[in-house]
Coordinates of C-alpha atoms and ligand atoms in Angstrom, one line a residue:
X1 CA -0.3 -3.9 -13.5
X2 CA -3.5 -3.4 -15.6
X3 CA -4.8 0.9 -14.9
X4 CA -6.9 3.7 -15.3
X5 CA -4.3 5.5 -17.5
X6 CA -5.2 9.3 -18.0
X7 CA -2.4 11.0 -20.6
X8 CA -3.3 14.9 -20.6
X9 CA -5.3 17.0 -18.3
X10 CA -9.5 16.5 -19.2
X11 CA -8.6 12.9 -20.8
X12 CA -10.8 10.2 -20.2
X13 CA -9.2 7.2 -18.6
X14 CA -7.4 4.5 -21.0
X15 CA -7.7 1.5 -19.5
X16 CA -3.5 -0.3 -20.1
X17 CA -0.9 -1.5 -18.8
X18 CA 1.6 1.3 -16.5
X19 CA 5.0 0.1 -14.3
X20 CA 3.7 -1.5 -11.0
X21 CA 4.2 1.3 -7.8
X22 CA 7.1 0.0 -5.5
X23 CA 6.6 1.1 -2.1
X24 CA 9.7 3.1 -0.5
X25 CA 10.4 3.7 3.3
X26 CA 7.3 4.1 5.2
X27 CA 5.5 3.8 2.5
X28 CA 3.4 0.2 1.5
X29 CA 1.6 -1.4 -2.5
X30 CA -1.2 -1.5 -1.4
X31 CA -3.9 -4.2 -3.3
X32 CA -6.9 -2.0 -4.9
X33 CA -10.5 -3.1 -4.0
X34 CA -13.0 -0.8 -4.9
X35 CA -13.0 3.2 -5.7
X36 CA -16.2 5.7 -5.8
X37 CA -15.3 7.6 -8.2
X38 CA -16.5 11.3 -8.0
X39 CA -16.8 14.9 -9.7
X40 CA -13.7 15.1 -7.7
X41 CA -11.2 13.2 -8.9
X42 CA -12.8 14.5 -12.4
X43 CA -12.2 18.0 -11.6
X44 CA -8.8 17.2 -9.8
X45 CA -7.4 15.0 -13.1
X46 CA -9.1 18.6 -15.7
X47 CA -6.4 20.0 -13.3
X48 CA -9.5 22.4 -12.2
X49 CA -9.6 22.0 -8.4
X50 CA -6.2 23.0 -6.6
X51 CA -5.2 19.3 -5.2
X52 CA -4.8 19.1 -8.9
X53 CA -1.4 20.3 -7.7
X54 CA 0.0 17.8 -5.3
X55 CA -2.2 15.1 -7.6
X56 CA -2.0 15.9 -11.6
X57 CA 1.5 17.7 -11.7
X58 CA 3.1 15.2 -13.9
X59 CA 1.5 13.7 -16.7
X60 CA 0.7 10.5 -17.8
X61 CA -1.3 9.8 -14.3
X62 CA -3.2 7.8 -12.4
X63 CA -6.6 9.4 -10.9
X64 CA -8.9 9.2 -7.6
X65 CA -6.8 9.6 -3.8
X66 CA -8.6 6.8 -1.8
X67 CA -10.7 3.5 -1.8
X68 CA -10.5 -0.3 -0.2
X69 CA -8.2 -1.8 -0.3
X70 CA -5.3 -4.7 0.8
X71 CA -2.9 -4.2 3.0
X72 CA 0.0 -7.2 2.3
X73 CA -1.4 -9.4 5.2
X74 CA -4.5 -9.4 4.1
X75 CA -5.9 -6.5 5.9
X76 CA -8.6 -5.2 4.2
X77 CA -8.3 -1.2 4.6
X78 CA -9.5 2.8 3.2
X79 CA -6.5 4.2 2.4
X80 CA -5.8 8.2 1.5
X81 CA -2.5 10.0 0.0
X82 CA -1.9 7.9 -2.4
X83 CA 1.8 8.9 -3.7
X84 CA 1.2 11.1 -7.3
X85 CA 0.8 8.7 -9.9
X86 CA 0.2 5.9 -8.7
X87 CA -3.7 6.7 -8.0
X88 CA -6.5 4.9 -6.6
X89 CA -7.3 3.4 -10.3
X90 CA -5.2 0.9 -10.8
X91 CA -4.7 -2.7 -10.0
X92 CA -2.7 -0.7 -6.9
X93 CA -1.3 1.7 -5.7
X94 CA 1.2 2.8 -2.7
X95 CA 0.4 5.3 0.0
X96 CA 2.5 6.0 3.7
X97 CA 2.5 3.4 6.4
X98 CA -1.2 4.3 8.5
X99 CA -2.6 6.4 5.9
X100 CA -5.2 3.4 5.9
X101 CA -7.8 2.6 9.1
X102 CA -8.8 -1.3 8.7
X103 CA -12.8 -1.4 7.0
X104 CA -15.1 -3.2 9.5
X105 CA -16.1 -6.5 9.3
X106 CA -19.8 -7.1 7.2
X107 CA -19.1 -4.1 5.1
X108 CA -18.9 -4.7 1.5
X109 CA -15.6 -2.7 -0.4
X110 CA -18.1 -1.0 -2.4
X111 CA -20.2 0.0 -0.4
X112 CA -17.3 1.1 2.3
X113 CA -16.5 3.1 -0.7
X114 CA -19.0 5.6 -0.4
X115 CA -19.7 6.2 3.4
X116 CA -17.8 9.0 3.7
X117 CA -20.6 10.7 0.8
X118 CA -22.4 10.4 4.3
X119 CA -20.5 10.6 7.1
X120 CA -20.6 14.6 4.9
X121 CA -23.7 15.0 6.0
X122 CA -22.6 14.5 9.8
X123 CA -22.3 17.4 9.6
X124 CA -25.2 18.4 10.7
X125 CA -24.8 17.4 14.0
X126 CA -21.3 18.0 14.7
X127 CA -20.7 21.6 12.2
X128 CA -25.0 23.0 13.5
X129 CA -25.6 20.3 16.4
X130 CA -29.2 19.2 15.2
X131 CA -31.2 17.8 17.6
X132 CA -33.9 15.5 16.3
X133 CA -37.4 16.8 16.4
X134 CA -35.7 19.4 14.1
X135 CA -37.2 20.1 10.7
X136 CA -34.1 19.8 8.6
X137 CA -33.4 21.6 4.6
X138 CA -30.6 19.4 2.2
X139 CA -29.7 21.4 -1.0
X140 CA -29.0 19.4 -3.4
X141 CA -30.7 16.4 -2.4
X142 CA -31.0 14.5 -5.7
X143 CA -27.2 13.7 -5.7
X144 CA -25.7 11.1 -4.4
X145 CA -24.0 12.8 -1.2
X146 CA -27.3 14.1 -1.3
X147 CA -29.9 11.4 -1.3
X148 CA -27.6 10.0 1.6
X149 CA -28.2 13.5 3.8
X150 CA -32.5 12.9 3.3
X151 CA -31.3 9.6 4.9
X152 CA -29.2 10.4 7.1
X153 CA -30.8 12.9 8.2
X154 CA -34.4 10.8 9.2
X155 CA -32.5 8.2 10.8
X156 CA -30.6 11.0 13.5
X157 CA -34.3 11.9 14.3
X158 CA -35.3 15.4 11.7
X159 CA -39.1 16.0 12.6
X160 CA -39.3 17.3 9.1
X161 CA -37.2 17.2 6.1
X162 CA -37.1 19.4 2.5
X163 CA -35.4 18.3 -0.3
X164 CA -33.5 20.4 -3.2
X165 CA -33.7 19.4 -6.8
X166 CA -34.3 20.2 -10.2
X167 CA -36.1 16.8 -11.8
X168 CA -39.0 16.3 -11.0
X169 CA -39.0 12.2 -11.5
X170 CA -35.9 12.0 -8.7
X171 CA -38.0 14.2 -6.5
X172 CA -40.6 11.7 -5.8
X173 CA -37.2 9.6 -5.5
X174 CA -36.3 11.6 -2.6
X175 CA -40.3 11.0 -1.2
X176 CA -39.5 7.6 -1.2
X177 CA -36.5 8.6 0.9
X178 CA -38.4 10.4 3.6
X179 CA -38.8 13.9 2.3
X180 CA -41.6 15.5 4.0
X181 CA -41.7 17.8 1.2
X182 CA -39.4 18.8 -2.4
X183 CA -38.6 21.8 -4.2
X184 CA -38.1 21.4 -7.9
X185 CA -34.9 24.4 -8.0
X186 CA -35.0 25.3 -11.7
X187 CA -38.5 27.8 -11.4
X188 CA -37.4 31.1 -12.1
X189 CA -36.1 32.9 -9.4
X190 CA -39.6 34.9 -7.0
X191 CA -41.3 30.9 -7.6
X192 CA -38.4 29.8 -5.8
X193 CA -38.1 32.1 -2.9
X194 CA -41.4 31.2 -2.4
X195 CA -41.3 27.9 -2.7
X196 CA -38.5 27.7 -0.2
X197 CA -40.9 30.1 2.2
X198 CA -43.8 27.4 1.5
X199 CA -42.1 24.4 2.3
X200 CA -40.4 26.0 5.7
X201 CA -43.4 24.4 7.8
X202 CA -41.8 26.4 11.3
X203 CA -38.6 27.6 9.8
X204 CA -35.8 25.4 9.0
X205 CA -33.1 24.7 11.6
X206 CA -30.4 23.2 9.7
X207 CA -29.6 23.4 5.9
X208 CA -27.2 20.9 4.0
X209 CA -25.7 22.2 1.3
X210 CA -24.4 20.7 -1.0
X211 CA -25.3 23.3 -4.2
X212 CA -23.9 26.9 -3.7
X213 CA -24.6 29.4 -5.8
X214 CA -28.2 30.2 -7.4
X215 CA -30.6 27.9 -5.6
X216 CA -28.1 28.3 -1.5
X217 CA -28.3 32.4 -2.3
X218 CA -31.9 32.5 -3.4
X219 CA -32.7 30.6 -0.2
X220 CA -30.6 33.2 2.1
X221 CA -32.9 36.2 0.7
X222 CA -36.0 34.4 0.8
X223 CA -35.0 33.8 4.4
X224 CA -34.5 37.5 5.9
X225 CA -37.7 38.8 7.2
X226 CA -39.8 41.0 5.5
X227 CA -41.2 42.6 9.2
X228 CA -39.3 43.8 12.2
X229 CA -40.4 39.9 13.2
X230 CA -37.3 38.1 14.8
X231 CA -35.8 35.3 12.3
X232 CA -36.0 31.9 12.9
X233 CA -32.0 31.0 13.2
X234 CA -31.3 29.1 10.9
X235 CA -27.7 26.9 10.5
X236 CA -26.2 26.6 7.2
X237 CA -23.5 23.5 6.6
X238 CA -21.8 24.2 3.7
X239 CA -20.5 21.2 2.4
X240 CA -20.6 21.2 -2.1
X241 CA -20.8 23.8 -4.7
X242 CA -22.8 22.0 -7.5
X243 CA -24.5 25.4 -9.2
X244 CA -21.7 27.9 -8.2
X245 CA -18.6 28.2 -6.2
X246 CA -20.1 31.9 -5.3
X247 CA -23.2 33.5 -4.0
X248 CA -24.1 37.8 -3.8
X249 CA -24.7 37.2 0.3
X250 CA -26.8 40.3 1.5
X251 CA -25.7 42.1 5.2
X252 CA -29.4 41.6 6.4
X253 CA -28.9 37.9 5.7
X254 CA -26.6 37.6 8.2
X255 CA -28.1 40.6 10.3
X256 CA -31.7 40.1 10.5
X257 CA -33.2 36.4 9.5
X258 CA -30.3 34.7 12.2
X259 CA -28.7 32.9 9.2
X260 CA -25.5 31.3 10.8
X261 CA -23.0 29.3 8.8
X262 CA -20.5 27.1 9.0
X263 CA -18.1 25.6 7.1
X264 CA -18.6 21.0 7.2
X265 CA -15.3 21.2 9.0
X266 CA -16.5 22.9 11.9
X267 CA -16.4 20.3 15.2
X268 CA -14.4 17.8 12.9
X269 CA -11.8 16.7 15.5
X270 CA -9.9 12.7 15.5
X271 CA -12.7 12.0 18.7
X272 CA -16.1 13.9 16.3
X273 CA -15.3 12.2 12.8
X274 CA -14.9 8.5 14.4
X275 CA -17.7 8.3 16.7
X276 CA -19.1 10.6 13.1
X277 CA -17.9 7.3 11.1
X278 CA -19.1 4.7 13.6
X279 CA -22.5 5.7 13.4
X280 CA -22.9 5.4 9.9
X281 CA -20.7 1.8 9.4
X282 CA -23.9 0.8 12.0
X283 CA -25.9 1.9 10.4
X284 CA -24.7 0.3 7.2
X285 CA -24.4 -3.5 9.1
X286 CA -27.7 -3.1 10.2
X287 CA -29.3 -2.1 6.8
X288 CA -30.7 0.7 8.2
X289 CA -28.6 3.0 5.5
X290 CA -28.1 2.3 2.2
X291 CA -26.2 2.6 -0.5
X292 CA -26.8 3.0 -4.6
X293 CA -23.8 2.0 -6.1
X294 CA -23.2 1.0 -9.9
X295 CA -20.2 -0.9 -9.6
X296 CA -18.2 -1.0 -13.0
X297 CA -14.7 -2.9 -13.6
X298 CA -11.5 -1.3 -14.2
X299 CA -11.1 -2.7 -17.7
X300 CA -14.8 -0.4 -18.5
X301 CA -12.9 2.5 -17.2
X302 CA -13.3 4.7 -20.2
X303 CA -17.1 4.8 -20.6
X304 CA -17.3 4.8 -16.8
X305 CA -15.8 7.9 -16.5
X306 CA -17.8 9.7 -19.3
X307 CA -21.0 8.6 -17.8
X308 CA -24.2 11.2 -17.3
X309 CA -27.4 8.9 -16.1
X310 CA -25.8 8.2 -12.5
X311 CA -29.2 9.6 -11.0
X312 CA -27.7 9.4 -7.7
X313 CA -26.2 6.4 -7.9
X314 CA -22.2 6.3 -6.9
X315 CA -19.6 4.5 -9.8
X316 CA -17.6 2.4 -8.3
X317 CA -15.1 0.9 -10.1
X318 CA -13.3 -2.7 -9.0
X319 CA -10.1 -4.4 -10.1
Ligands
NAP401 N1 -19.0 12.9 -1.9 C1 -18.7 13.4 -1.1 O1 -18.2 12.8 -0.4 C2 -18.9 15.1 -0.9 C3 -17.9 15.3 0.1 C4 -17.8 16.7 0.8 C5 -18.5 17.1 -0.7 N2 -18.4 16.4 -2.0 C6 -19.3 17.8 -2.4 O2 -20.8 17.7 -3.0 C7 -21.6 18.2 -4.1 C8 -22.1 16.9 -4.2 O3 -21.7 15.8 -4.4 P1 -22.4 14.3 -4.9 O4 -20.9 13.8 -5.0 O5 -23.5 14.5 -4.1 O6 -22.2 14.9 -6.9 P2 -23.8 14.1 -7.3 O7 -24.0 12.6 -6.8 O8 -23.2 14.1 -8.5 O9 -24.7 15.3 -7.8 C9 -24.9 16.6 -8.1 C10 -26.6 16.8 -7.3 O10 -25.8 18.6 -7.3 C11 -27.5 18.8 -8.5 N3 -26.7 19.3 -9.7 C12 -25.5 20.2 -10.0 N4 -26.0 20.6 -10.9 C13 -26.7 22.2 -9.7 C14 -27.8 23.0 -10.5 N5 -26.7 24.4 -10.9 N6 -28.2 23.7 -9.6 C15 -29.1 22.3 -9.4 N7 -28.1 21.2 -8.9 C16 -26.7 20.6 -9.4 C17 -27.2 17.0 -9.4 O11 -28.3 17.2 -10.0 P3 -29.3 16.7 -11.4 O12 -29.5 15.2 -10.5 O13 -30.8 16.4 -11.8 O14 -28.3 16.9 -12.1 C18 -27.0 16.7 -8.1 O15 -28.4 16.2 -7.0 C19 -20.1 18.5 -5.3 O16 -19.9 19.5 -5.1 C20 -19.4 17.7 -3.9 O17 -17.5 18.3 -4.7 C21 -19.1 15.8 -2.1

């Protein structure tokens, strides 16, 4: 079969021949239809992600651990849990029986491949208990997941949406998606802290954080009250770390500001996960939620893998 083959850690995949996977007992071969390429796939192939021990233990390998494909009976499914070295960026891959869910009728495979990025935004409800009318701050709103979070916040009925990024052109686009105010984080620390306070209206209820690192550190510091006033409780949902894996958190941030910090997995169980998924499917089918997708054929993987011009569009590879 044809596949995107990585020959050494950190190398870009080459469009090459690779032996077909053969299903062992309890496995099924998937006919791959669409795969979203995300930063995590690159980090795994580079060996810098904790899942590299599972998915990049041996080379050559085929990257990507999930995607959309057809079962042998033709049923379209979202699959995961691929058996390395047969990743999803190939004509075929192999997964354990049951490591897939049907894709609802009427959802294009390329769009289905990106829906997971929108589900992260539902953590504003599943982890932070978001209620309609509340003020939401999306940290990292110019990325794929962040843009979807702005749209999801609007669809969930946010009263006010503040969005951050580091490019004024992209931030103007985010305003057209429904952000009431935008903040450019690429400014000196004190200026950024002031911008967070100026934009907060009557206070941030929920922060959907795809950045962590410097911008979120400055935000958390800015939310510390400067008097003995009671801070408005702000629920921060940690989802991504585009701006840094760590930050320094002052004790006073937690003690006096009323900030609560949750991981995106808080509140997730099979039922809440299913509800979040069905909500995204409903909005997708009705056209209320749209996805910016850059489709490329598998044969273009080497160039596509290196692209840095996507600006909020998700790269989706179709074998
Ligand atoms: N995609 C998912 O389904 C998913 C699921 C769970 C967690 N996550 C995590 O969420 C984060 C975002 O994912 P994504 O898929 O949306 O990525 P993405 O499309 O590549 O977007 C990354 C965003 O972060 C911004 N950024 C990067 N470095 C920054 C810095 N130093 N300071 C400020 N902003 C910076 C980028 O701004 P520019 O546009 O200006 O470069 C871009 O807006 C990642 O950490 C990812 O692992 C994603």
